[in-house]
Short mmCIF file of C-alpha atoms in Angstrom, two decimals:
data_model
loop_
_atom_site.label_atom_id
_atom_site.label_comp_id
_atom_site.label_asym_id
_atom_site.label_seq_id
_atom_site.Cartn_x
_atom_site.Cartn_y
_atom_site.Cartn_z
CA MET A 1 154.15 246.55 272.32
CA THR A 2 152.81 243.65 269.65
CA THR A 3 152.36 240.25 270.08
CA TYR A 4 152.71 237.64 266.94
CA THR A 5 150.95 234.78 267.96
CA SER A 6 151.14 231.57 265.38
CA ASP A 7 150.29 228.03 265.36
CA PRO A 8 152.74 226.04 266.70
CA ARG A 9 155.78 224.48 264.79
CA ARG A 10 156.19 221.38 264.48
CA ARG A 11 158.78 221.15 261.89
CA THR A 12 161.78 223.32 261.18
CA ALA A 13 163.24 222.88 257.18
CA GLU A 14 165.84 220.26 258.30
CA SER A 15 162.95 218.12 259.74
CA ALA A 16 159.94 218.60 257.39
CA GLU A 17 159.65 215.15 255.47
CA THR A 18 156.32 215.87 253.15
CA MET A 19 155.30 219.14 251.18
CA ALA A 20 152.52 218.70 253.34
CA ASP A 21 154.77 219.85 256.22
CA VAL A 22 156.30 222.38 254.57
CA ARG A 23 152.89 223.79 253.83
CA TYR A 24 151.87 224.09 257.34
CA GLU A 25 154.80 226.62 257.73
CA VAL A 26 155.20 228.29 254.91
CA ASP A 27 151.69 229.25 256.02
CA ARG A 28 151.92 229.66 259.30
CA ILE A 29 155.37 231.87 258.69
CA ASP A 30 152.71 233.66 256.15
CA ARG A 31 150.39 234.07 258.87
CA LEU A 32 153.01 235.68 260.80
CA LEU A 33 154.36 238.23 258.38
CA VAL A 34 150.71 239.18 257.98
CA GLU A 35 150.59 240.25 261.18
CA ILE A 36 154.60 242.05 260.94
CA LEU A 37 153.22 243.95 258.05
CA ALA A 38 150.48 245.86 259.94
CA GLU A 39 152.80 246.61 262.28
CA ARG A 40 155.01 248.39 259.75
CA GLN A 41 152.34 249.27 258.25
CA SER A 42 150.71 251.00 261.84
CA PHE A 43 153.94 253.91 261.44
CA MET A 44 153.32 254.73 257.80
CA ASP A 45 150.39 256.38 259.55
CA ALA A 46 152.50 257.40 262.40
CA ALA A 47 155.17 259.13 260.08
CA ALA A 48 152.35 260.49 257.62
CA ARG A 49 150.99 262.30 260.68
CA ILE A 50 154.40 263.45 262.17
CA LYS A 51 155.57 264.50 259.00
CA GLY A 52 154.36 268.44 258.48
CA ASP A 53 154.51 268.17 254.20
CA ARG A 54 153.83 266.15 251.36
CA ASN A 55 156.67 266.55 249.90
CA ILE A 56 158.80 264.77 252.11
CA VAL A 57 156.87 261.55 252.26
CA HIS A 58 158.99 260.05 249.28
CA ASP A 59 163.13 260.32 250.95
CA ARG A 60 164.73 258.26 248.81
CA ALA A 61 167.69 258.51 250.82
CA ARG A 62 165.73 257.09 253.77
CA ILE A 63 165.13 253.96 251.01
CA GLU A 64 169.04 253.39 250.67
CA ASP A 65 169.19 253.55 254.27
CA VAL A 66 166.76 250.80 254.47
CA VAL A 67 167.76 248.33 252.07
CA ALA A 68 170.96 248.61 253.19
CA LYS A 69 170.32 247.51 256.42
CA VAL A 70 168.21 245.11 255.71
CA LYS A 71 171.15 243.59 252.94
CA ALA A 72 173.24 243.83 256.24
CA ALA A 73 171.02 242.08 257.94
CA CYS A 74 170.67 238.76 255.31
CA GLU A 75 173.93 237.23 255.82
CA ALA A 76 173.57 236.65 259.63
CA ALA A 77 170.27 235.54 258.99
CA GLY A 78 170.39 233.20 255.53
CA LEU A 79 168.40 235.06 253.90
CA SER A 80 169.37 235.61 250.05
CA PRO A 81 169.84 239.20 249.21
CA ALA A 82 168.28 238.62 245.82
CA ILE A 83 165.29 237.71 247.38
CA ALA A 84 165.33 240.21 250.10
CA GLU A 85 166.23 243.15 248.02
CA PRO A 86 163.39 243.32 245.64
CA VAL A 87 160.88 242.27 248.49
CA TRP A 88 161.97 245.14 250.32
CA ARG A 89 161.78 248.08 247.75
CA THR A 90 158.34 246.80 246.35
CA LEU A 91 157.37 247.25 250.85
CA ILE A 92 158.93 250.10 251.04
CA ASP A 93 157.24 251.70 247.03
CA ARG A 94 154.01 250.22 248.80
CA CYS A 95 154.77 251.85 252.01
CA ILE A 96 155.29 255.36 250.73
CA ALA A 97 151.79 254.97 248.38
CA TYR A 98 149.98 253.83 251.12
CA GLU A 99 151.73 256.83 253.48
CA PHE A 100 150.99 259.85 250.92
CA GLU A 101 146.99 257.74 251.14
CA SER A 102 147.35 258.58 254.98
CA TYR A 103 148.78 261.75 254.70
CA ASP A 104 145.99 263.19 251.95
CA ALA A 105 143.57 261.29 254.48
CA LEU A 106 144.55 263.04 257.37
CA SER A 107 145.12 266.75 255.30
CA ALA A 108 141.48 266.37 253.92
CA PRO A 109 139.67 269.20 254.86
CA LEU A 110 136.04 268.13 256.71
CA PRO A 111 132.96 268.68 254.57
CA ALA A 112 130.73 272.06 255.66
CA ASN A 113 127.54 271.73 257.47
CA SER A 114 125.19 272.21 255.63
#
């Protein structure tokens, strides 16, 4: 289980009074996002290990399912779908590229001993 750590939250969007307040919170959130994305990336390594065929790394139906779930979660979270959808589509695209690299690394033949 991953635990996310961060500097303490100082303000909310409603209580921020200065650009320094805003920047502190944005930087704090960005550090959390890096940790969360690293965890997500680790599952791309798992997918590459588990999938037995490179041809199934890119799964259009799964991509659309993920995007639909994200868009459905947007309203409850107060996130604009106009922000979420392109961010997730880019994230998915880059994760697929990473998964291909991971799959290829796992499938690469071991060097022969001389």
